[in-house]
Short mmCIF file of C-alpha atoms and ligand atoms in Angstrom, two decimals:
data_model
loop_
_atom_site.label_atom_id
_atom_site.label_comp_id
_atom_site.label_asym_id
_atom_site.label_seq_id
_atom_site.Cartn_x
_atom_site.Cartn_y
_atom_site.Cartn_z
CA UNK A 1430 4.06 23.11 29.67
CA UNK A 1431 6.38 19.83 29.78
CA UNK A 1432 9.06 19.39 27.10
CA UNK A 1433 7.83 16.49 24.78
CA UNK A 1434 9.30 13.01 25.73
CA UNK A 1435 12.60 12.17 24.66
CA UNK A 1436 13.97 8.83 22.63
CA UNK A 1437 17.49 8.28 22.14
CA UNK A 1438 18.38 5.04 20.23
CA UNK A 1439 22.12 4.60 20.54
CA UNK A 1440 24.77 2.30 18.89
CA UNK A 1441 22.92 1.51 15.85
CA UNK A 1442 23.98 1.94 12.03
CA UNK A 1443 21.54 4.05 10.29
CA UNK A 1444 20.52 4.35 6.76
CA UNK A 1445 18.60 7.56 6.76
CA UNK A 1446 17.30 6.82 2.64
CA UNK A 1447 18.60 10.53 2.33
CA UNK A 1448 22.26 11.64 3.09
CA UNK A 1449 25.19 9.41 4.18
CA UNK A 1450 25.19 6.34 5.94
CA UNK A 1451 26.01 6.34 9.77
CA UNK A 1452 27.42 2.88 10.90
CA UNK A 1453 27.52 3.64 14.21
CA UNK A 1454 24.99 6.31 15.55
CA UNK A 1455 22.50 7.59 17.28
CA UNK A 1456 18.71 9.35 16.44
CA UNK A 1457 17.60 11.50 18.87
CA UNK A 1458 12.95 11.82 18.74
CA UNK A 1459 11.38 14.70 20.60
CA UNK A 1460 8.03 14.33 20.71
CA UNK A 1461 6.35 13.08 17.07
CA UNK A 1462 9.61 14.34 15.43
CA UNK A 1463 13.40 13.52 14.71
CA UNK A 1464 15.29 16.18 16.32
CA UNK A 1465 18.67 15.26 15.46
CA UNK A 1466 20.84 11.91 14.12
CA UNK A 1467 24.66 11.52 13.81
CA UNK A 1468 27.55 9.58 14.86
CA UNK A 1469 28.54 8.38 18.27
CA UNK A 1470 26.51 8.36 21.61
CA UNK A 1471 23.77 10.55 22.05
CA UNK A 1472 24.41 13.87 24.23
CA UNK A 1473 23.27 13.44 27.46
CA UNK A 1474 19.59 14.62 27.85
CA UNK A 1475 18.70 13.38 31.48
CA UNK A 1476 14.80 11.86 31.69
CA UNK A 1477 15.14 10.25 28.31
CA UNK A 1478 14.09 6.69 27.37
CA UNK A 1479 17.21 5.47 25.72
CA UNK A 1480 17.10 2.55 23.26
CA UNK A 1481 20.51 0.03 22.88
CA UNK A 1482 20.25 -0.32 19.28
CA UNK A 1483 23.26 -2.75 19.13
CA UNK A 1484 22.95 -5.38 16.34
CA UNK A 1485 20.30 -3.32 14.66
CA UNK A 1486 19.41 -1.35 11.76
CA UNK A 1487 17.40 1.77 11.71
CA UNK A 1488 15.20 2.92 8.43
CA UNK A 1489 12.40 4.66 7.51
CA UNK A 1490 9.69 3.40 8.09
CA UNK A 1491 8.24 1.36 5.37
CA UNK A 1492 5.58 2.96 3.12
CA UNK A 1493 2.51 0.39 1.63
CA UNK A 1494 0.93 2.29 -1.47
CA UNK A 1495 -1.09 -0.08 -2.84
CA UNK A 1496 -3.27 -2.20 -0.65
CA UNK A 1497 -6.91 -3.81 -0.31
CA UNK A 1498 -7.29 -5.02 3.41
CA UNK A 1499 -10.24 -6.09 2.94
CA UNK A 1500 -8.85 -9.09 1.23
CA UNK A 1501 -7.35 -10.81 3.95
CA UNK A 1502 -10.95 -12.48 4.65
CA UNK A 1503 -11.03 -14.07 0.89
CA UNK A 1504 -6.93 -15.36 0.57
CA UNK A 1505 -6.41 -18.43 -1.18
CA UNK A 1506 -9.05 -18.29 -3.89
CA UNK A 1507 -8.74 -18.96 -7.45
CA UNK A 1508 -5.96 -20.11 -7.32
CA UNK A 1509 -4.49 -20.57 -10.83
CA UNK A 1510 -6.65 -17.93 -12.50
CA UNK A 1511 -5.79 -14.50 -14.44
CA UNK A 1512 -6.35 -11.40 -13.06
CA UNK A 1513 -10.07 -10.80 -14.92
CA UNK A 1514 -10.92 -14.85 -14.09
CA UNK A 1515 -9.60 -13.74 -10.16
CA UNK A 1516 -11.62 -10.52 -9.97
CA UNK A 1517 -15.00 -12.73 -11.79
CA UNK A 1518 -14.59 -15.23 -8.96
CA UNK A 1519 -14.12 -12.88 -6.05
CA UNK A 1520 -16.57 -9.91 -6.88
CA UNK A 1521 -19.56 -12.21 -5.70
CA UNK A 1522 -17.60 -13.46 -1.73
CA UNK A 1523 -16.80 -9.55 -1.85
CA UNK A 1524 -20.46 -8.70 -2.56
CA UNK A 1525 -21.38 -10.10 0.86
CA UNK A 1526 -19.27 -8.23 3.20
CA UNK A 1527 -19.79 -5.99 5.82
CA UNK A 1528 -18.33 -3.20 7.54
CA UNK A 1529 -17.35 -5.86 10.94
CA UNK A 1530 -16.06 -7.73 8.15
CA UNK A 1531 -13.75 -5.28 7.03
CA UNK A 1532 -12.77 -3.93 10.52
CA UNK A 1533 -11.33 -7.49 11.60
CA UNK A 1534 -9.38 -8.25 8.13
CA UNK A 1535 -7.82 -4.19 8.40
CA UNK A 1536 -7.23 -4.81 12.16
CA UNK A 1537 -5.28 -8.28 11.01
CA UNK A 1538 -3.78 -6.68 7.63
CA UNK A 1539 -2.36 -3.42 9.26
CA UNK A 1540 -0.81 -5.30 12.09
CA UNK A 1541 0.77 -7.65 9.87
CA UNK A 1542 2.24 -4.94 8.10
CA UNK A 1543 3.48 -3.11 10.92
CA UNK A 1544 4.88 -5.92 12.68
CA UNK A 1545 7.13 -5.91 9.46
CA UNK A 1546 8.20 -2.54 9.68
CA UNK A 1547 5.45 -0.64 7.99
CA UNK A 1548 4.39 2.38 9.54
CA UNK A 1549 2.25 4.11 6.45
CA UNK A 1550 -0.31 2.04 4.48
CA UNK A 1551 -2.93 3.09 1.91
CA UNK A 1552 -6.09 1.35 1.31
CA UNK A 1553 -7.43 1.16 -1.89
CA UNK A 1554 -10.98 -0.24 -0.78
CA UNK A 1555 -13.53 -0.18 -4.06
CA UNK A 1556 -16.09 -2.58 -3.12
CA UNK A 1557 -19.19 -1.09 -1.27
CA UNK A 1558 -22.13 -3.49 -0.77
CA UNK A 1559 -25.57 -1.79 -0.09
CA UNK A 1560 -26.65 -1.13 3.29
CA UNK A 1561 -23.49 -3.39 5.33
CA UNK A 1562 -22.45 -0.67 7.34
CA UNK A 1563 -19.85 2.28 7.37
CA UNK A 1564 -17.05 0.10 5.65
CA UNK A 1565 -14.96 2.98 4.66
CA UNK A 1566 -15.27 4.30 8.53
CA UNK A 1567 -14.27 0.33 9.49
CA UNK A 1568 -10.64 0.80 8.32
CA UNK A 1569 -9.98 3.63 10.10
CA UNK A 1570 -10.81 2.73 13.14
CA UNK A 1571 -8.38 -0.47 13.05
CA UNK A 1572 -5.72 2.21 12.05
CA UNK A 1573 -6.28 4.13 14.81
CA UNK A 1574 -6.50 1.03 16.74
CA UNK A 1575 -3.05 -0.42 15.48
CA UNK A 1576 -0.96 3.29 15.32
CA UNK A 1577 -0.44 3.51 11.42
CA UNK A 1578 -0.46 5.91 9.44
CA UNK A 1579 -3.14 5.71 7.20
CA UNK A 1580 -4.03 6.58 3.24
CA UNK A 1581 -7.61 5.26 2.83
CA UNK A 1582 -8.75 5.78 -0.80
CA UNK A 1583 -12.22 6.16 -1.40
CA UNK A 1584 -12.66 3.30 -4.39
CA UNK A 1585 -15.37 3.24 -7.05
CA UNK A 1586 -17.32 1.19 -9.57
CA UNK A 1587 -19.75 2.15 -11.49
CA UNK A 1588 -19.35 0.55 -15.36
CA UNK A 1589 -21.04 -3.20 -14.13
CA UNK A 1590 -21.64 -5.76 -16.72
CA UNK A 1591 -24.73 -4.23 -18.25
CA UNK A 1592 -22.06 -1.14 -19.52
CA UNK A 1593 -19.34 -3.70 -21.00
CA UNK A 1594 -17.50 -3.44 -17.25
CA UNK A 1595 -16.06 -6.50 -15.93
CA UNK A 1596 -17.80 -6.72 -12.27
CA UNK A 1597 -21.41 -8.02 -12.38
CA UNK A 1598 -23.95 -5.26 -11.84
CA UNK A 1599 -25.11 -5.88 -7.94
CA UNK A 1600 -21.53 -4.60 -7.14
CA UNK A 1601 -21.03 -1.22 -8.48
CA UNK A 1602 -22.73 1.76 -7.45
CA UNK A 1603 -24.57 4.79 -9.01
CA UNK A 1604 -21.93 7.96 -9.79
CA UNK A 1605 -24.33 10.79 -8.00
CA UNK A 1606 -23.73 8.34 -4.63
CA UNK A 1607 -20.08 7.70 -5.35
CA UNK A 1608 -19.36 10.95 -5.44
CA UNK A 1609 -21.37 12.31 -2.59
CA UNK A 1610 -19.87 9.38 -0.39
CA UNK A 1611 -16.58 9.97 -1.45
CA UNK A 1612 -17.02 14.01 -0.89
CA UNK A 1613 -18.57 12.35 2.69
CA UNK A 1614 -15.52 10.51 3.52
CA UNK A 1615 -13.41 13.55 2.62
CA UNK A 1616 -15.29 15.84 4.90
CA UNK A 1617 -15.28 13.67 7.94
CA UNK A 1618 -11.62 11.90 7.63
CA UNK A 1619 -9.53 13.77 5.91
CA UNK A 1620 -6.83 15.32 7.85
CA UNK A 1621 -4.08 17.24 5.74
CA UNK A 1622 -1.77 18.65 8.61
CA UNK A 1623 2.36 17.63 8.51
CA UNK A 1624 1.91 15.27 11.20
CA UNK A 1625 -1.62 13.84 9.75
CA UNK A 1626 -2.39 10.05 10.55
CA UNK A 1627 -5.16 10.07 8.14
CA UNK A 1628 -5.44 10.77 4.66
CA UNK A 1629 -8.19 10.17 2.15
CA UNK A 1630 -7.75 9.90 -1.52
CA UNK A 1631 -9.97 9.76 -4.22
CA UNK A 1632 -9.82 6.26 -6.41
CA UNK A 1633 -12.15 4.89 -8.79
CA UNK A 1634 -10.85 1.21 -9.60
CA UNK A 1635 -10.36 0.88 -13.25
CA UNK A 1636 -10.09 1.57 -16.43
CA UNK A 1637 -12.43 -1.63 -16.77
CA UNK A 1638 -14.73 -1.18 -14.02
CA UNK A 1639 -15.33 2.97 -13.79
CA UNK A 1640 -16.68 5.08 -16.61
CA UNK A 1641 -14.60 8.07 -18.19
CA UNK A 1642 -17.37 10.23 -16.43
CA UNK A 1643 -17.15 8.66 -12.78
CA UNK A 1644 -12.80 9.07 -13.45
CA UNK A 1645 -13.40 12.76 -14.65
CA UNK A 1646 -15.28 14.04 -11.69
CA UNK A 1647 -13.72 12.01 -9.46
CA UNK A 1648 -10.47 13.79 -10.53
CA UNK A 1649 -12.49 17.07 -10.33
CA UNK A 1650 -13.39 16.31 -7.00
CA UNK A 1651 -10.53 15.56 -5.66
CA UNK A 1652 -8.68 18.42 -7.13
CA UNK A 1653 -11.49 20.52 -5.83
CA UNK A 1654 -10.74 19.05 -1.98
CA UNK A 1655 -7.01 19.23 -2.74
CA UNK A 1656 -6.42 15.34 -2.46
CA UNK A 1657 -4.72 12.71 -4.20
CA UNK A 1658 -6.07 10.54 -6.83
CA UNK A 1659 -5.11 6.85 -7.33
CA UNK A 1660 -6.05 4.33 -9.63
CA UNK A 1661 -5.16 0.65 -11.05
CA UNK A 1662 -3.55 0.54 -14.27
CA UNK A 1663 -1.61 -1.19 -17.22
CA UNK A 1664 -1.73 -4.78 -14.88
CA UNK A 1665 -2.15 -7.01 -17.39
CA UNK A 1666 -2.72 -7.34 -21.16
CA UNK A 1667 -6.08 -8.40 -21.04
CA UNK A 1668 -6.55 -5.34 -20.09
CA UNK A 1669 -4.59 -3.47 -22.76
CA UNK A 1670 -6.86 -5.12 -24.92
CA UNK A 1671 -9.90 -4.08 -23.63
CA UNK A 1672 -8.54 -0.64 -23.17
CA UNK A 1673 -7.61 -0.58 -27.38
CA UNK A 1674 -10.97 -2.12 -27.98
CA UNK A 1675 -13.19 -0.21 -25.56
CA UNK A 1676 -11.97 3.25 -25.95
CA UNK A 1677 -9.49 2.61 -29.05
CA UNK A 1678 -6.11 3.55 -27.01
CA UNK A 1679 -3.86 1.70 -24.62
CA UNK A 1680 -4.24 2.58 -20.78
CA UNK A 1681 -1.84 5.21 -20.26
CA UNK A 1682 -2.95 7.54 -23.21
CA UNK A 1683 -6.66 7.15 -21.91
CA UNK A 1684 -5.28 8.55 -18.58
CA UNK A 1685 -4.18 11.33 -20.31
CA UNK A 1686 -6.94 11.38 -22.30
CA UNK A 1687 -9.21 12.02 -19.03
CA UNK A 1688 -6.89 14.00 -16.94
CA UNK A 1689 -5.54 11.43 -14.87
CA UNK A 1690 -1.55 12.18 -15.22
CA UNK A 1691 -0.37 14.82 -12.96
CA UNK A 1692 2.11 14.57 -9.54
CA UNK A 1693 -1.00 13.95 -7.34
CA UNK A 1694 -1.81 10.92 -9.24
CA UNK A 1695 -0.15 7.52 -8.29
CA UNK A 1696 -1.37 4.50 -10.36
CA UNK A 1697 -1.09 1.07 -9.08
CA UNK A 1698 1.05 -1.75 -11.00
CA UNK A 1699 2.27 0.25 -14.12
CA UNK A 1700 3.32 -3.49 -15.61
CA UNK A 1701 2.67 -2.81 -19.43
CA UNK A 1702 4.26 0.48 -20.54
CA UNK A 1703 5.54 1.52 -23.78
CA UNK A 1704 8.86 3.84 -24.45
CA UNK A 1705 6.57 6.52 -24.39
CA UNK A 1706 4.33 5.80 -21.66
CA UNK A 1707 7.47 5.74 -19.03
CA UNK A 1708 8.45 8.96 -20.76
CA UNK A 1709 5.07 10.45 -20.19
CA UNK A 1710 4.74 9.43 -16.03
CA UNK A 1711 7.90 11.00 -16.06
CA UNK A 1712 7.17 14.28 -17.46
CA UNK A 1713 4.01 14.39 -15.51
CA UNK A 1714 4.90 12.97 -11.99
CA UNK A 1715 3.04 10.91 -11.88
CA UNK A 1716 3.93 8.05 -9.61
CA UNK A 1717 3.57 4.33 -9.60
CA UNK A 1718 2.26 1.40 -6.97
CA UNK A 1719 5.26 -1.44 -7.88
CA UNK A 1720 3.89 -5.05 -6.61
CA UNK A 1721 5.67 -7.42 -7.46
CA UNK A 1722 4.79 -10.72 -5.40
CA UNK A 1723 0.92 -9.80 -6.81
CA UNK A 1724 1.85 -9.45 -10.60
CA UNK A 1725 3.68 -12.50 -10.18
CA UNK A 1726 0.88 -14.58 -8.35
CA UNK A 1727 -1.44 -13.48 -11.38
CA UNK A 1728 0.97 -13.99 -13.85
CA UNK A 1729 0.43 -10.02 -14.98
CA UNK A 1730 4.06 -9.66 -15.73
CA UNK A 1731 7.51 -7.43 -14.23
CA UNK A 1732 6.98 -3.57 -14.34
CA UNK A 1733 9.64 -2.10 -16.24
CA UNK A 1734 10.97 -0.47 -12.88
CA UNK A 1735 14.49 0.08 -13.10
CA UNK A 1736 13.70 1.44 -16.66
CA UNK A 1737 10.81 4.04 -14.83
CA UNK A 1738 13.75 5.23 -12.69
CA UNK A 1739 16.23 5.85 -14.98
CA UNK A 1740 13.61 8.31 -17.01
CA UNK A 1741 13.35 9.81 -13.28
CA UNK A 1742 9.78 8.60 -13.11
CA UNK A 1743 8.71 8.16 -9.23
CA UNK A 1744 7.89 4.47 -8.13
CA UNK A 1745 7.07 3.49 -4.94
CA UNK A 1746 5.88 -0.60 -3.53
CA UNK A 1747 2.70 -2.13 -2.94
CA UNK A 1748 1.72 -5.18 -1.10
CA UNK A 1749 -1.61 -5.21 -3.25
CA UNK A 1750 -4.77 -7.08 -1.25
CA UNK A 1751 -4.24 -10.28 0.72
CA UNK A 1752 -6.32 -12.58 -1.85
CA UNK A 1753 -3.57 -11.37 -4.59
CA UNK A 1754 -0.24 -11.66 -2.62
CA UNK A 1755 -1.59 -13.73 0.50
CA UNK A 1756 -0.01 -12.35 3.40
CA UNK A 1757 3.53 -10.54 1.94
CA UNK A 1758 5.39 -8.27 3.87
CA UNK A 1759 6.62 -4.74 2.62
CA UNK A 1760 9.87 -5.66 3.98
CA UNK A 1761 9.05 -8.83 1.59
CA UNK A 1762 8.48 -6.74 -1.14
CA UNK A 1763 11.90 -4.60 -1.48
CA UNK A 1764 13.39 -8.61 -2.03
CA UNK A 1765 11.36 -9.10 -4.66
CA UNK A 1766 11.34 -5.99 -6.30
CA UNK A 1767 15.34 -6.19 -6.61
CA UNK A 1768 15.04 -10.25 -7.24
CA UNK A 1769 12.63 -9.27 -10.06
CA UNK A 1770 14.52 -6.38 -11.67
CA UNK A 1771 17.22 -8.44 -11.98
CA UNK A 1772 15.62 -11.28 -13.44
CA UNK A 1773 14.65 -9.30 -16.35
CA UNK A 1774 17.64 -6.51 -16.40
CA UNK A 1775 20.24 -8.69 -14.96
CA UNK A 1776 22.40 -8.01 -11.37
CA UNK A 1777 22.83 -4.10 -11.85
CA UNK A 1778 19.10 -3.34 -12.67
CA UNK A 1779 18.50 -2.26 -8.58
CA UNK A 1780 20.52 -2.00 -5.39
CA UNK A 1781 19.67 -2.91 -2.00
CA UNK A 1782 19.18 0.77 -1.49
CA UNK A 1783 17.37 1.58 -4.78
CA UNK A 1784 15.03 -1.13 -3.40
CA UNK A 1785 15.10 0.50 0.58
CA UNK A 1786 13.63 3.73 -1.56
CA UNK A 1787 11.21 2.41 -3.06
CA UNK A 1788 9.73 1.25 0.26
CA UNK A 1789 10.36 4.35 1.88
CA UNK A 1790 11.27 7.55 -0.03
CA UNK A 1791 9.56 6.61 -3.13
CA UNK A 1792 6.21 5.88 -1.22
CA UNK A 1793 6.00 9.07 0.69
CA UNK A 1794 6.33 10.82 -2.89
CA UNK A 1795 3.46 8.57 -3.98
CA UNK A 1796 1.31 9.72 -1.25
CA UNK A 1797 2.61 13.73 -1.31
CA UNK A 1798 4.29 12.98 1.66
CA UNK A 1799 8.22 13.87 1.23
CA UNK A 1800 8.26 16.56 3.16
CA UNK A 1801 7.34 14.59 6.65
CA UNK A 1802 7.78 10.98 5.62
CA UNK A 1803 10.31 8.54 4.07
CA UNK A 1804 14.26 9.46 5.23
CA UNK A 1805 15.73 9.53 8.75
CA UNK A 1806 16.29 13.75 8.59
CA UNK A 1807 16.18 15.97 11.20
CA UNK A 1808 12.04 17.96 11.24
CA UNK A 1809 10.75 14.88 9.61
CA UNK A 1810 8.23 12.84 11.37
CA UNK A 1811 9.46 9.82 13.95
CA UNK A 1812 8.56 7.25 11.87
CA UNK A 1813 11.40 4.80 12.82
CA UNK A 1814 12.32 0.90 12.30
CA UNK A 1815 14.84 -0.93 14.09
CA UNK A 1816 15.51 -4.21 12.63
CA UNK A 1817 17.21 -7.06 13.77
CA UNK A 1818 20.22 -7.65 11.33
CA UNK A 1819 22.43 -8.54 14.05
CA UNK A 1820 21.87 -11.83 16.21
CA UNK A 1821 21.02 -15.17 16.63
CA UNK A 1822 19.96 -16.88 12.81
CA UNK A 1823 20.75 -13.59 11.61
CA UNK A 1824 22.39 -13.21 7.48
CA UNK A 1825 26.31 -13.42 8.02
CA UNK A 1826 26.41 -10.20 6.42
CA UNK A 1827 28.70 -7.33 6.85
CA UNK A 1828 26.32 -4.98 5.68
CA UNK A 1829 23.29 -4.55 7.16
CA UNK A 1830 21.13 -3.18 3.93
CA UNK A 1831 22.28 -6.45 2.18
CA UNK A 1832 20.76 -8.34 5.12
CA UNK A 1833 17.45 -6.38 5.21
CA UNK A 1834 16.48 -6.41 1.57
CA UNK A 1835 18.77 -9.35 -0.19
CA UNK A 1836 17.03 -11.88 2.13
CA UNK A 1837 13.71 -12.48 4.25
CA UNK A 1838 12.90 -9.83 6.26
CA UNK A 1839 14.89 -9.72 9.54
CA UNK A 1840 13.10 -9.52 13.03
CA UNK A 1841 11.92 -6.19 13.79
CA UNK A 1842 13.17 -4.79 17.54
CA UNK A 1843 11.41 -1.50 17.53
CA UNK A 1844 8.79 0.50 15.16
CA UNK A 1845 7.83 4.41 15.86
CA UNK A 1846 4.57 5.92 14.37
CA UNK A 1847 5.58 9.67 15.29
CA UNK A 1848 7.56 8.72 18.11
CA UNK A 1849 4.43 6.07 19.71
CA UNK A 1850 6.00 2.95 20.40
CA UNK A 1851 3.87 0.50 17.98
CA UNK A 1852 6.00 -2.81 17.86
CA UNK A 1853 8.49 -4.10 20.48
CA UNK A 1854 10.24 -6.99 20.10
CA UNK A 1855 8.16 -8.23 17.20
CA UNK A 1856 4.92 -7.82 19.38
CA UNK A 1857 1.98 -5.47 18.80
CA UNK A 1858 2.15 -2.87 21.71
CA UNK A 1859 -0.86 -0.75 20.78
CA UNK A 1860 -3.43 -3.25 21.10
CA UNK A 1861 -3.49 -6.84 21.96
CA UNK A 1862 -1.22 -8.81 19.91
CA UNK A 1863 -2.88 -12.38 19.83
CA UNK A 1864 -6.62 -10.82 19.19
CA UNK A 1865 -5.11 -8.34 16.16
CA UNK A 1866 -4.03 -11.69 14.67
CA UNK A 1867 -7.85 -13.37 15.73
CA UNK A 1868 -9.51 -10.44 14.16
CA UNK A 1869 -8.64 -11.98 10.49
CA UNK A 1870 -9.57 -15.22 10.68
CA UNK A 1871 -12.48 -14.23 12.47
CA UNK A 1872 -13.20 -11.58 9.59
CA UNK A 1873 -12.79 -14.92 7.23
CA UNK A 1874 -15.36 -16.69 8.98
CA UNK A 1875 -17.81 -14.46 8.73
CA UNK A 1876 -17.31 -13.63 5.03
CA UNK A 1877 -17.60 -17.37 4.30
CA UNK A 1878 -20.48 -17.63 6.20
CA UNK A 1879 -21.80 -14.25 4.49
CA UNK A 1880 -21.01 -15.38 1.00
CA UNK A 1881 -22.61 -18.27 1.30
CA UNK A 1882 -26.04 -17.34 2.20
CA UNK A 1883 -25.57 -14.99 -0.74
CA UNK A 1884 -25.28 -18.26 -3.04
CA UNK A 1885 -21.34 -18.24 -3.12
CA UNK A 1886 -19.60 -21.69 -2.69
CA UNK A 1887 -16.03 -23.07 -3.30
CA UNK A 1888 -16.86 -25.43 -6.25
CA UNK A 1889 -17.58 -22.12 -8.12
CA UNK A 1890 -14.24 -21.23 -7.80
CA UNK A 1891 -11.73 -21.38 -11.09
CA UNK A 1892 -9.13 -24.36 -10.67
CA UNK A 1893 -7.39 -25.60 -13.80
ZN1 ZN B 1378 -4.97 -3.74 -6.35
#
């Protein structure tokens, strides 16, 4: 037997998310795990890589819990609608796609994201065309291919038009096949060990696209397989109304209604709440998909974050899908969550740090992954970013968490998925950099091309 490979990273200030501050330290990765952090140089441990981490910052690495990669291959559509015009639009280009389709836009999306520091993403893909291929098998294969870890949720429609749903009928699917696929994607991806790069969750769509019957089994299901259960909810008011006029109660109390509030539930967005519906994800745990830049671009509205933590309700960020926040960063998205908390709360309402939780700590805890994921701590997996804060261009800032999260993301020197070396130097190192980046606009061709033989064309699309 060898001894696992050694990492030192040395003369960098570390923000481990939990416990104190180091400004000047070093993190010492054996193997897929952190063995030990602290001040100073790193003892001498002859063999080891070693890692100058002058001018640099080292986090957790940044957890996406809210994502649709398919999107990248439909951004810049409807531009100036709502969310339920957006979705009307889009449901017939996504109606065409494929499984190739979805490989090169989750190749492109996940890259993207890691190159920013992101080394855990969920996928919340709920779109599953007839007869285009394995596209739930598509994403995880670009995963694999990029080095992320990887939260694919098994989405679900099945409550078209014809059923007073909002997605026209040739997109949803029958429950008896949801839930045998979904039980099929548990049984051949799901991997629940510590150091686990795939997870699957269970997640019909929404309240306004699945039926109380396909969100009660699916929550039996999944309880059944012992996996999470995710969900979008409380977006926008439109659908609060359709919510109180559907089913004659407001989103949060139908969740309850049907089971769907417990600590292995995360819901995405979490914009409209009551008083009482913070106090009830609280008492629950169950945990919440911020995404700001995407409620903004729809015009859904600010999640009452700063309010959710103060009840000690868990919140973690989303990017959302690439046709709702075209192209953000999760680095991106700590900015705006603190730039938008503020806006409505005023200059105390969230910390650079509160924000660096979110992204990290708070994410893991939306995924059920605490234990291995989200702080720099000694047993916890190597999931490590070093960012630039330090350097030429770089924020004149003194400290380094200000620079990270009060402005755009800094350049990213190093990212570890359990150790692996993923990004150096703000280039892919798993897989070919430039053809990662190819693999989306290729995956937008085709979908264009796709759409259109299916009857799709631009002048459909909503401008005002
Ligand atoms: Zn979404």
């Amino acid at each position: 037997m060898t001894s696992p490979m050694t990492l030192l990273i040395e003369n960098v200030h570390i923000a481990p998310v939990a416990g104190p501050e180091i400004p000047s330290g070093h993190i010492v990765v054996e193997g897929d795990r952190i063995a030990a952090l602290g001040p100073g140089p790193a003892p001498l441990t002859p063999g080891a890589r070693r890692v100058d981490g002058s001018g640099c910052l080292a986090t957790p690495g940044l957890v996406n819990t809210h994502h649709h990669l398919y999107q990248w291959a439909s951004q810049g559509l409807a531009q100036d609608a709502t969310l339920f015009e957006w979705l009307v639009a889009l449901y017939d280009v996504w109606a065409a796609m494929d499984a190739e389709v979805v490989r090169g836009a989750a190749t492109a999306g996940l890259g993207w994201l890691a190159l920013a520091g992101c080394t855990t993403s969920s996928d919340h893909h709920y779109v599953f065309p007839k007869g285009r291929g394995d596209l739930f098998a598509a994403g995880i294969e670009a995963a694999r291919e990029i080095g992320v870890r990887f939260h694919p949720a098994r989405g679900s429609m099945d409550r078209g038009r014809s059923h007073g749903g909002l997605p026209p009928d040739e997109v949803v699917e029958e429950l008896d096949d949801v839930l045998a696929a979904t039980a099929e994607a548990i049984d051949a991806h799901h991997d629940p060990s510590p150091s686990s790069m795939v997870r699957v969750a269970v997640a019909p769509c929404s309240p306004f696209s699945a039926s109380a019957r396909l969100m009660t089994e699916s929550a039996a299901l999944a309880r059944a397989r012992g996996v999470r259960l995710h969900t979008h909810l409380a977006e926008t008011l439109d659908e609060d109304e359709h919510c109180v006029e559907q089913f004659g109660m407001r989103p949060v109390d139908y969740m309850d209604k049907l089971g769907w509030l417990g600590p292995d539930v995360w819901l995405a967005h979490a914009v409209h709440l009551s008083d009482g519906d913070i106090v009830k994800l609280a008492r629950t745990g169950t945990g919440s998909a911020h995404c700001p830049s995407s409620n903004a671009r729809l015009g859904a509205g600010i999640a009452r974050v700063s309010e959710m933590l103060r009840q000690g309700a868990n919140v973690g960020l989303g990017v959302d899908g690439s046709a709702s926040s075209e192209l953000t960063s999760l680095a991106g998205e700590m900015r705006q969550a603190l730039l938008f908390q503020r806006a409505r709360y005023g200059p105390r309402a969230l910390s650079a740090r509160q924000a660096l939780e979110l992204a990290t700590l708070g994410g893991a805890r939306n995924l059920g992954r605490e234990a291995e994921l989200g702080s720099l701590e000694p047993g916890k997996l190597a999931d490590v970013v070093l960012w630039r804060t330090g350097g030429p261009f770089a924020a004149a800032v003194a400290d380094p968490v200000c620079a990270l999260v009060f402005g755009p993301p800094p350049p990213v020197a190093l990212v570890l998925v359990g150790g692996r070396t993923v990004v150096e130097d703000g280039e892919l190192r798993t897989t070919p950099h430039d053809a990662a980046g190819r693999a989306g606009a290729d995956a937008h061709r085709r979908l264009t091309r796709l759409a259109a033989e299916h009857g799709f064309t631009a002048a459909r699309e909503i401008h005002h």
